[in-house]
Amino acid sequence: MIVRTSADPAALFLLPLTSRPPAKTRAALAVPEIECKRGGLRSPCWIICDEYNRVTMDLAHDFESLNPIGTFSATFVRQIAASLKREAIARRAKMVVRR
């Protein structure tokens, strides 16, 4: 999942998605089947909320395309944001800056 800021150049925050059930020690959010369909994903899948990457658009050379394959509902995006915020406040979210 990619979240793009409005800065110039924009920063991309990338949250990992997995089709394998994450370890119970990981902060992960199960993606409901309807959200998988909206997002162009196969069910089941999970968003990992205790890890994310950050890259600026001007350095995002390793992506084949930044065109979305789908979108999640605003309600589900708020759930993802709340989960990531909880992990960040608890200092369990790890950021990796890609260059």
Short mmCIF file of C-alpha atoms in Angstrom, two decimals:
data_model
loop_
_atom_site.label_atom_id
_atom_site.label_comp_id
_atom_site.label_asym_id
_atom_site.label_seq_id
_atom_site.Cartn_x
_atom_site.Cartn_y
_atom_site.Cartn_z
CA MET A 1 0.00 0.00 0.00
CA ILE A 2 1.36 3.43 -0.92
CA VAL A 3 0.48 6.71 0.76
CA ARG A 4 1.69 9.81 -1.09
CA THR A 5 2.26 13.20 0.54
CA SER A 6 1.53 16.50 -1.16
CA ALA A 7 5.10 17.82 -0.70
CA ASP A 8 7.30 18.56 -3.71
CA PRO A 9 8.92 16.16 -4.30
CA ALA A 10 6.27 13.91 -2.80
CA ALA A 11 7.23 11.31 -0.24
CA LEU A 12 5.86 7.80 -0.62
CA PHE A 13 5.15 5.74 2.46
CA LEU A 14 4.97 2.05 1.61
CA LEU A 15 3.29 -0.48 3.89
CA PRO A 16 3.96 -4.15 3.19
CA LEU A 17 1.15 -6.47 2.14
CA THR A 18 1.37 -10.22 2.59
CA SER A 19 -0.74 -13.21 1.65
CA ARG A 20 0.76 -15.28 4.46
CA PRO A 21 -0.65 -14.98 7.96
CA PRO A 22 1.78 -12.78 9.91
CA ALA A 23 3.36 -13.89 13.16
CA LYS A 24 1.28 -13.10 16.24
CA THR A 25 4.06 -10.77 17.37
CA ARG A 26 3.55 -8.51 14.32
CA ALA A 27 1.08 -5.63 14.16
CA ALA A 28 -0.98 -6.54 11.13
CA LEU A 29 -4.42 -5.72 9.87
CA ALA A 30 -6.41 -8.36 8.02
CA VAL A 31 -7.74 -6.96 4.75
CA PRO A 32 -11.45 -7.79 4.43
CA GLU A 33 -12.43 -9.65 1.26
CA ILE A 34 -14.34 -6.66 -0.15
CA GLU A 35 -11.27 -4.43 0.37
CA CYS A 36 -9.09 -7.04 -1.38
CA LYS A 37 -11.43 -6.80 -4.37
CA ARG A 38 -11.34 -2.99 -4.29
CA GLY A 39 -7.57 -3.03 -4.02
CA GLY A 40 -7.04 -5.56 -6.81
CA LEU A 41 -5.64 -8.13 -4.38
CA ARG A 42 -6.27 -11.79 -3.74
CA SER A 43 -7.84 -12.75 -0.45
CA PRO A 44 -6.69 -13.42 2.21
CA CYS A 45 -4.08 -10.75 2.80
CA TRP A 46 -2.75 -8.56 5.59
CA ILE A 47 -1.19 -5.12 5.86
CA ILE A 48 1.83 -5.03 8.14
CA CYS A 49 1.52 -1.93 10.34
CA ASP A 50 4.73 -2.08 12.35
CA GLU A 51 7.05 -1.55 9.38
CA TYR A 52 7.11 0.87 6.47
CA ASN A 53 9.45 2.26 3.85
CA ARG A 54 9.80 5.87 2.79
CA VAL A 55 11.10 7.12 -0.54
CA THR A 56 10.80 10.46 -2.31
CA MET A 57 9.22 10.54 -5.76
CA ASP A 58 12.36 11.94 -7.36
CA LEU A 59 14.29 8.87 -6.16
CA ALA A 60 11.61 6.23 -6.85
CA HIS A 61 13.45 4.67 -9.79
CA ASP A 62 12.92 1.03 -8.86
CA PHE A 63 9.16 0.98 -9.42
CA GLU A 64 7.80 -0.39 -12.67
CA SER A 65 4.76 1.86 -12.28
CA LEU A 66 3.19 4.08 -9.66
CA ASN A 67 -0.26 3.73 -11.20
CA PRO A 68 -2.71 2.28 -8.66
CA ILE A 69 -4.03 -1.23 -9.25
CA GLY A 70 -6.97 -0.44 -6.95
CA THR A 71 -8.04 1.55 -3.92
CA PHE A 72 -9.34 0.87 -0.45
CA SER A 73 -12.43 2.52 1.02
CA ALA A 74 -11.96 5.66 3.12
CA THR A 75 -13.20 3.75 6.18
CA PHE A 76 -10.58 1.03 5.77
CA VAL A 77 -7.83 3.59 5.10
CA ARG A 78 -8.72 5.25 8.42
CA GLN A 79 -8.38 1.86 10.15
CA ILE A 80 -4.95 1.39 8.58
CA ALA A 81 -3.89 4.90 9.63
CA ALA A 82 -5.10 4.31 13.20
CA SER A 83 -3.17 1.04 13.42
CA LEU A 84 0.01 2.63 12.06
CA LYS A 85 -0.40 5.58 14.44
CA ARG A 86 -0.76 3.23 17.44
CA GLU A 87 2.43 1.43 16.45
CA ALA A 88 4.30 4.71 15.91
CA ILE A 89 3.19 6.11 19.29
CA ALA A 90 4.27 2.87 20.99
CA ARG A 91 7.58 3.12 19.07
CA ARG A 92 7.06 -0.29 17.50
CA ALA A 93 6.83 0.95 13.90
CA LYS A 94 10.15 0.76 12.06
CA MET A 95 10.88 3.11 9.17
CA VAL A 96 13.30 2.26 6.39
CA VAL A 97 14.35 5.21 4.24
CA ARG A 98 15.01 4.04 0.68
CA ARG A 99 17.55 5.96 -1.39
#
